[in-house]
Short mmCIF file of C-alpha atoms in Angstrom, two decimals:
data_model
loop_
_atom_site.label_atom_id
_atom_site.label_comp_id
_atom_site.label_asym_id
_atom_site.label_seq_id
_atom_site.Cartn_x
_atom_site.Cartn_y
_atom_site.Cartn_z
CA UNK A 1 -34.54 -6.10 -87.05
CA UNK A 2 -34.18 -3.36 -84.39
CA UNK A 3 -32.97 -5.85 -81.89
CA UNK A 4 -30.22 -7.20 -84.51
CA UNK A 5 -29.31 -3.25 -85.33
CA UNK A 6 -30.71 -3.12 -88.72
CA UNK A 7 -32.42 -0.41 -90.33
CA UNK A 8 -35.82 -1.40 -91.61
CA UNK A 9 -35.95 1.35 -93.96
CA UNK A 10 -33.45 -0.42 -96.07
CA UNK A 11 -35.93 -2.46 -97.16
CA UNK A 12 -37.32 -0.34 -99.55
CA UNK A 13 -33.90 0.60 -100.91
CA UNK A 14 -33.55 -1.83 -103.76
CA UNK A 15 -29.71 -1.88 -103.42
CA UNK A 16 -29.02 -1.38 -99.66
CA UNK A 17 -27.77 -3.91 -98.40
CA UNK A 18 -27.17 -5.47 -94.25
CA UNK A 19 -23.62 -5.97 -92.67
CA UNK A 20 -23.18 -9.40 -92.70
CA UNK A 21 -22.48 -9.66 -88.53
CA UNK A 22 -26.08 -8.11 -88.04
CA UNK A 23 -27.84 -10.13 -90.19
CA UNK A 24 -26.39 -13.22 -88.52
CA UNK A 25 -27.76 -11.74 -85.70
CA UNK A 26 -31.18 -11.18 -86.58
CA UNK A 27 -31.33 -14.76 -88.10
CA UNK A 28 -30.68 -15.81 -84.01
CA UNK A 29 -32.90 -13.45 -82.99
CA UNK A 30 -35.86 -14.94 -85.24
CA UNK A 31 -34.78 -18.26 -84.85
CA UNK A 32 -35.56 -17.64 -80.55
CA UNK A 33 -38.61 -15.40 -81.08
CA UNK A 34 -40.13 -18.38 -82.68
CA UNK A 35 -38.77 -21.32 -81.23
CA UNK A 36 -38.16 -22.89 -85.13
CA UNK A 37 -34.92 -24.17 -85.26
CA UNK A 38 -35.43 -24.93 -88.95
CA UNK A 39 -36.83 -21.64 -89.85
CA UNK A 40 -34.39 -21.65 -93.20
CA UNK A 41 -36.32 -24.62 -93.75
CA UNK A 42 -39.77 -22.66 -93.68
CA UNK A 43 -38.23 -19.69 -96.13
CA UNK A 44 -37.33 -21.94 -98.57
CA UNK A 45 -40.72 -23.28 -98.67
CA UNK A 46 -42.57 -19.86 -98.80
CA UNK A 47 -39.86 -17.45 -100.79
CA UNK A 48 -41.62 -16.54 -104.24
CA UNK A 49 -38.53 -16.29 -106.96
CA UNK A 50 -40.15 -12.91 -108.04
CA UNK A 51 -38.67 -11.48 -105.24
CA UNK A 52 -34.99 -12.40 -105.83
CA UNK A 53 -34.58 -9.78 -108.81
CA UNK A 54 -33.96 -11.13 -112.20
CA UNK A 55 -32.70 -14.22 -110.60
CA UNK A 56 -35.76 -15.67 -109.75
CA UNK A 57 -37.44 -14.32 -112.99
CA UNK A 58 -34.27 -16.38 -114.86
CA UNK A 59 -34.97 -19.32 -113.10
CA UNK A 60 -38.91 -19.33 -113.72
CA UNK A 61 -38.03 -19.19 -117.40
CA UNK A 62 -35.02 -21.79 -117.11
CA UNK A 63 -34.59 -24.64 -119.55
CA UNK A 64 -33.74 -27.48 -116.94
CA UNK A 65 -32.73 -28.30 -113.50
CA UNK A 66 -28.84 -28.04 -114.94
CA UNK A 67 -29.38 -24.39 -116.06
CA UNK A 68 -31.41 -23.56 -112.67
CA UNK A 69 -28.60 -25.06 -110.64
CA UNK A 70 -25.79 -22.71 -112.89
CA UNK A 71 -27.77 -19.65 -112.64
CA UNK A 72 -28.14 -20.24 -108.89
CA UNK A 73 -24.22 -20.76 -108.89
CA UNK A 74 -23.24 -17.76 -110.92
CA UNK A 75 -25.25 -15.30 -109.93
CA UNK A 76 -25.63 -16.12 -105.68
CA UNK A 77 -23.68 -12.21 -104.80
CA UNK A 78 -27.61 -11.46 -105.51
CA UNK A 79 -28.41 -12.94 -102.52
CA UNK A 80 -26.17 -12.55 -100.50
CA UNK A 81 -22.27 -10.69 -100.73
CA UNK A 82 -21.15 -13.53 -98.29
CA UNK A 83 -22.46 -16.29 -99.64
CA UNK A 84 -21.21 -18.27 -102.75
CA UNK A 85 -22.31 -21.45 -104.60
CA UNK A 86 -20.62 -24.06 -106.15
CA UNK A 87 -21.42 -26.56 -108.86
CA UNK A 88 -20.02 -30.54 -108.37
CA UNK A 89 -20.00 -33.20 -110.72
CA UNK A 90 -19.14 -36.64 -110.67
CA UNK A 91 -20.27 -40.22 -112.40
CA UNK A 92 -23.62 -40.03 -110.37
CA UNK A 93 -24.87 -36.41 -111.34
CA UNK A 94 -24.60 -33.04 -110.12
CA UNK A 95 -24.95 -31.47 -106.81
CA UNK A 96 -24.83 -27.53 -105.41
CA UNK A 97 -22.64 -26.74 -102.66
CA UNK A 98 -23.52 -23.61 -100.53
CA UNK A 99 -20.99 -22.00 -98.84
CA UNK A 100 -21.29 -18.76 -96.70
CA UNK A 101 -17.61 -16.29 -95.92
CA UNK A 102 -16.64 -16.03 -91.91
CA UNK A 103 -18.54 -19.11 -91.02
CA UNK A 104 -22.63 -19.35 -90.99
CA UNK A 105 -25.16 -18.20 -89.14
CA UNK A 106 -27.35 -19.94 -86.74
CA UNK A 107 -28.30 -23.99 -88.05
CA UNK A 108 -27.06 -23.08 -91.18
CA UNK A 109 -30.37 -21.01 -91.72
CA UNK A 110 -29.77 -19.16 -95.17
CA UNK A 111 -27.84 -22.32 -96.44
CA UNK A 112 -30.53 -24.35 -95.57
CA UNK A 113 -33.22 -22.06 -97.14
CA UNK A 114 -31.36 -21.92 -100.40
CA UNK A 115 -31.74 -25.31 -100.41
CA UNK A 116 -35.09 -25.84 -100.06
CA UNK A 117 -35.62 -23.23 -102.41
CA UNK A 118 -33.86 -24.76 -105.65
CA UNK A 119 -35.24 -28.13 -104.29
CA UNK A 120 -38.70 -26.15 -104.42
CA UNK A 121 -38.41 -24.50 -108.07
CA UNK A 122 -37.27 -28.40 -109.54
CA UNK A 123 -40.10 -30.19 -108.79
CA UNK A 124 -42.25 -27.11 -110.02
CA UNK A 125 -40.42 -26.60 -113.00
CA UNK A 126 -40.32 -30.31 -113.39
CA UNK A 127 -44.33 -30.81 -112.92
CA UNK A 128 -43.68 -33.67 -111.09
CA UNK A 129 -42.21 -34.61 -107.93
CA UNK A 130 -37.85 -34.63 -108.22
CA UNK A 131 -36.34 -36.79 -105.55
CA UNK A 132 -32.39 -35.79 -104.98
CA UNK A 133 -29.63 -38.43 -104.90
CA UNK A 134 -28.66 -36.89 -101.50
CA UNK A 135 -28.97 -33.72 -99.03
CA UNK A 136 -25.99 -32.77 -96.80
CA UNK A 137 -26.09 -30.37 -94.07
CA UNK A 138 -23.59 -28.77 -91.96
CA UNK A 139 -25.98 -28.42 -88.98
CA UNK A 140 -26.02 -31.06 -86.00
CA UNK A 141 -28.33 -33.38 -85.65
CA UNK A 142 -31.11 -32.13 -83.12
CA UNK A 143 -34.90 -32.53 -82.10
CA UNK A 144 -37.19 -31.91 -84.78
CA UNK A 145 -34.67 -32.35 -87.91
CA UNK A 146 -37.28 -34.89 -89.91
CA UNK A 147 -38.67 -32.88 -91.00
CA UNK A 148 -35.58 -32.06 -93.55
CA UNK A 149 -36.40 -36.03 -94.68
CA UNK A 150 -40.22 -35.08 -94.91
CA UNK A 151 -39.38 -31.91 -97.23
CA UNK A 152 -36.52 -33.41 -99.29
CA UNK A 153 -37.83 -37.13 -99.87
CA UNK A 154 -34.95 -38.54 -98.62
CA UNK A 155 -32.67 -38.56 -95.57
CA UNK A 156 -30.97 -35.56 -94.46
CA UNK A 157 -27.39 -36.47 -93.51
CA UNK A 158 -26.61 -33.77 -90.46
CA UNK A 159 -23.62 -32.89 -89.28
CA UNK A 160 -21.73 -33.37 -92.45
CA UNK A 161 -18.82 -31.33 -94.02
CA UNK A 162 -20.63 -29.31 -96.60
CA UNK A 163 -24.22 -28.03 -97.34
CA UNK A 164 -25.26 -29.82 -100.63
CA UNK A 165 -28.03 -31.09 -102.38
CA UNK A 166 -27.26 -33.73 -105.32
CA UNK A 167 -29.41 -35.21 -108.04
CA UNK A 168 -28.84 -37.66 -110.97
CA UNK A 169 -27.80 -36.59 -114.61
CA UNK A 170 -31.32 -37.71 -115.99
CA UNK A 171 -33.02 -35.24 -113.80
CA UNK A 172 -30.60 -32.59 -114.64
CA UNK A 173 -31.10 -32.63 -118.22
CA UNK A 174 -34.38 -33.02 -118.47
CA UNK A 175 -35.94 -29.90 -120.05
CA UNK A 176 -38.94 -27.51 -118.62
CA UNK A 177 -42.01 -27.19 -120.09
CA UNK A 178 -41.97 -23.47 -119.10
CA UNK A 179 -38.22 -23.31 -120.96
CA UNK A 180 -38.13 -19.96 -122.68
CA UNK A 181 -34.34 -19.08 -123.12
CA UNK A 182 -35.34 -15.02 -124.65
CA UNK A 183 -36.71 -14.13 -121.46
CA UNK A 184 -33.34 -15.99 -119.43
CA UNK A 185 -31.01 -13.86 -121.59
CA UNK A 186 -32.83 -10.38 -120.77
CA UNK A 187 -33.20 -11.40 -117.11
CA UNK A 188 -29.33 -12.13 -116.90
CA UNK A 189 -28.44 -8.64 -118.55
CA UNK A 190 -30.69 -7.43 -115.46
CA UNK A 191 -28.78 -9.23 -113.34
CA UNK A 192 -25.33 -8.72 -114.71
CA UNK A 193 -26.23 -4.56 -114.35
CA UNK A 194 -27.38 -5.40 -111.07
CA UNK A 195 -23.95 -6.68 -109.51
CA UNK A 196 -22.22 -4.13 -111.50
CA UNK A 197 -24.05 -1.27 -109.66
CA UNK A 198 -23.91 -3.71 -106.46
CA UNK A 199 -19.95 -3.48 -106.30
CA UNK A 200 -19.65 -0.09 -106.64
CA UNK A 201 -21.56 0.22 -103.51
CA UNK A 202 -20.22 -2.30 -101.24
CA UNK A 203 -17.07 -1.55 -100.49
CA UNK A 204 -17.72 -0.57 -96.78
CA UNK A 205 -19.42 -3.71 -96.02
CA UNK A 206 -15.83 -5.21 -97.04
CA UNK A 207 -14.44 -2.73 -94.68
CA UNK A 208 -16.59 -4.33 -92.31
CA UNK A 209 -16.18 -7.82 -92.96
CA UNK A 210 -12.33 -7.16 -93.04
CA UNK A 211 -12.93 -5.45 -89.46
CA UNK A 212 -14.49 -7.88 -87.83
CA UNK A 213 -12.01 -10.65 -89.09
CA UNK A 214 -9.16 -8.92 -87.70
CA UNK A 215 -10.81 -7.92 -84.65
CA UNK A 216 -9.60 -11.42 -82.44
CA UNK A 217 -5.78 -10.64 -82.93
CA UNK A 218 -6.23 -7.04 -81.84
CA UNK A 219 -7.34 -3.47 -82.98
CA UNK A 220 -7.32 -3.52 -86.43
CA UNK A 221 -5.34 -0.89 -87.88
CA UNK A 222 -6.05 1.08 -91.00
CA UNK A 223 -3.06 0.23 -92.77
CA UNK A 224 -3.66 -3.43 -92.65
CA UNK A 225 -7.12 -3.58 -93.30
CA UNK A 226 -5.96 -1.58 -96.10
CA UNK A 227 -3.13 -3.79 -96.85
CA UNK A 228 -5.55 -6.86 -97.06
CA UNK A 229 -7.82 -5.82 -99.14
CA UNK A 230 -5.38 -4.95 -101.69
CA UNK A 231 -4.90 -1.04 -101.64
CA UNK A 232 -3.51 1.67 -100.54
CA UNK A 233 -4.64 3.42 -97.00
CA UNK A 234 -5.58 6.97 -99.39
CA UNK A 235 -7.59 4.84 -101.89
CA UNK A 236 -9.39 2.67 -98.86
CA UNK A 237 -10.09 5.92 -96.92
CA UNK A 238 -11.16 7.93 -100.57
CA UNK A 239 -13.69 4.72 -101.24
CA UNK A 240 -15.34 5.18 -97.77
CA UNK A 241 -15.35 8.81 -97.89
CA UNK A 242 -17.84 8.16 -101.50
CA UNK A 243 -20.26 6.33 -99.32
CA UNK A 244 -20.20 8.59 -96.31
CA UNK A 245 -18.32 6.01 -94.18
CA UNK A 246 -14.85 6.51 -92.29
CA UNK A 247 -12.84 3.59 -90.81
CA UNK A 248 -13.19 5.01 -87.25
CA UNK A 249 -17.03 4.61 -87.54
CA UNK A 250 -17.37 1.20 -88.91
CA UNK A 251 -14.71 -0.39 -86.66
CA UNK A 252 -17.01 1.33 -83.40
CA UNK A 253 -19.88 -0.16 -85.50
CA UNK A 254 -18.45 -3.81 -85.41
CA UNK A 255 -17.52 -3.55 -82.19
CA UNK A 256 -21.00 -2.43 -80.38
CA UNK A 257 -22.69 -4.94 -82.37
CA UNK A 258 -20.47 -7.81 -81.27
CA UNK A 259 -20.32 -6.21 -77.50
CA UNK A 260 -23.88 -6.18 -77.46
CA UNK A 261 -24.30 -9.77 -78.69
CA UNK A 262 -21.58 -11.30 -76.19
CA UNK A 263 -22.99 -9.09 -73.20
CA UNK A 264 -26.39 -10.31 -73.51
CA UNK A 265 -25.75 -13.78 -74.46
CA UNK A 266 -23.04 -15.87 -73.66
CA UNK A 267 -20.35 -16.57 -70.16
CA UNK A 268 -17.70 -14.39 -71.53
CA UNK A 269 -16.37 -12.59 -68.45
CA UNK A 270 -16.21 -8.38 -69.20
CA UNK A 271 -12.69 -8.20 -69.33
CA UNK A 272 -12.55 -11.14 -71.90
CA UNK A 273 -14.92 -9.57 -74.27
CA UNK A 274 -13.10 -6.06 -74.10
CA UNK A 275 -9.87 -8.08 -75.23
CA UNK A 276 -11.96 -9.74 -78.39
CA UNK A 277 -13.27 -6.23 -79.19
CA UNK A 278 -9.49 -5.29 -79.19
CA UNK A 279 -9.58 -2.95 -76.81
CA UNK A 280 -6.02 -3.39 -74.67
CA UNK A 281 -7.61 -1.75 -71.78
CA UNK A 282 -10.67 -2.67 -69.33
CA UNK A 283 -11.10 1.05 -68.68
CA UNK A 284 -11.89 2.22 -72.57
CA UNK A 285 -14.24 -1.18 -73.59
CA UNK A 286 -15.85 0.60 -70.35
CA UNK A 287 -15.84 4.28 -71.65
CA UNK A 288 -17.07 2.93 -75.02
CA UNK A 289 -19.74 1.12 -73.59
CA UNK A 290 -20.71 3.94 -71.56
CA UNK A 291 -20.72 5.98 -75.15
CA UNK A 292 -22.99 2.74 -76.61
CA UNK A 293 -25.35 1.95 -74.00
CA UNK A 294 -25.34 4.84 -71.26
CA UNK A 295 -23.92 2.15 -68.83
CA UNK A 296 -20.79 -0.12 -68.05
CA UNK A 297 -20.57 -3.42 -69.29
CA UNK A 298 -21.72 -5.29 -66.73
CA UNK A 299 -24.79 -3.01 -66.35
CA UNK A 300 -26.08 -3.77 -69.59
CA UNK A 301 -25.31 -7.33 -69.32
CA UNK A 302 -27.61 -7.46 -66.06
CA UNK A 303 -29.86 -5.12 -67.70
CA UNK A 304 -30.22 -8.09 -70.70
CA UNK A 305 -30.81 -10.27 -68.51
CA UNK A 306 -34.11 -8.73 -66.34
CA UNK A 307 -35.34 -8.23 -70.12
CA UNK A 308 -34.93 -11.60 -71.11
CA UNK A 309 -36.44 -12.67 -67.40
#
């Protein structure tokens, strides 16, 4: 988490949440500390639902596979802010398409563990062992990928256009044992609070978001970050100002993160990744790296390197 720039102490915050760029990051980072390309894979096998706030609690107490897959759909922003969930039906049953804003992270890792983890809860719910209709995955195909057919029961098509995992109506609507729909109701107050109290308290990590989509055509100014998100540059700067932020400070925040990432991994020359950052001038990505890392660019790309060595 360090190396990704993320505060462990969040952790124990129960509504902090990560900027979406550094939590990308750390999912590389874990993914090359231990050499598991499908390590969304292995946290959909091991999350417990208790930890996903009232969602998981809902879904323990869920009447079928149809209401698992809705509450999964509605309620995904408690998650994850950039990732949302869609429900598809046709003439062969129902599948749930996971999508994530500003592309995905690293082999698809928190797509794939959703996944795995709604694929998980059916066949406990059910008591018995649910096979899907199909699995999709946006990922390419690569070493070591059967064992997505060995979890799933059925092959994993790779390199496909969506993330989605389908099954047939008669699995859908079968009901749970375990159904108890008193306990689903209070669970989705809980949840419904939760978000409310959530999006009152995001609106830098829009900022950031925002920030870091602009970033490629330029410096992003205030007044169109502003202007894209739909307000005014008094109201943007009076909603940062109630969570301690400024615009100055998240746009240097996006851009050390991203310098950091492209200096120690990756062929972009120095004066290309100042010009991504938007900075129009070698000389200040130099200054601000100086400011960042107590070195020039090129310094603490070598100096990433003898770590990595």
């Amino acid at each position: 988490m360090a190396g990704a720039g993320l505060d462990a102490n969040r952790l124990n915050v129960p509504e902090a949440r990560f900027p979406m760029i550094g939590v990308r990051r750390f999912w590389r980072l874990a993914i090359e500390a231990t050499g598991d390309p499908l390590l969304g894979l292995r946290l959909g096998e091991e999350v417990q639902p208790a930890t996903l706030h009232g969602l998981g609690l809902a879904i323990l107490a869920c009447g079928s596979l149809s209401e698992l897959m809705s509450l999964v759909a509605r309620y995904a922003t408690v998650l994850s802010t950039t990732m949302y969930i869609s429900l598809r039906h046709d003439a062969g049953g129902s599948a749930l398409v996971v999508n994530t804003l500003g592309g995905s992270e690293m082999n698809h890792a928190a797509r794939i563990a959703m996944l795995a983890f709604v694929y998980r809860q059916a066949c406990k719910l059910s008591q018995r062992q649910v096979i899907p209709s199909f699995v999709t995955l946006g990922m390419p195909p690569a070493p070591g990928t059967e064992r997505l057919d060995q979890y799933f029961h059925v092959p994993v098509t790779l390199g496909a256009e969506a993330d989605a995992i389908g099954f047939t109506y008669a699995d859908t609507i079968e009901p749970y044992a375990s159904a108890n729909t008193m306990l689903v109701g209070l669970n989705e107050k809980a949840i419904r609070d939760y978000l409310s109290r959530l999006e009152r308290s995001l609106f830098s990590d829009r900022v950031l978001t925002q920030i870091q989509d602009m970033l490629p055509s330029g410096e992003p100014k205030l007044v169109d970050v502003a202007t894209h998100l739909g307000l005014s540059v008094r109201t943007l700067q009076r909603k940062l100002r109630q969570e301690n932020q400024s615009f100055q400070a998240l746009l240097d925040q996006v851009r050390r993160t991203l310098a950091s990432d492209w200096l120690s991994h990756g062929n972009l020359a120095v004066v290309e990744i100042g010009y991504r950052l938007g900075f129009s001038d070698p000389s200040n990505f130099c200054r601000a790296c100086h400011r960042w890392f107590c070195c020039s660019p090129s310094e603490y790309r070598q100096r990433c390197l003898q770590l990595v060595t």
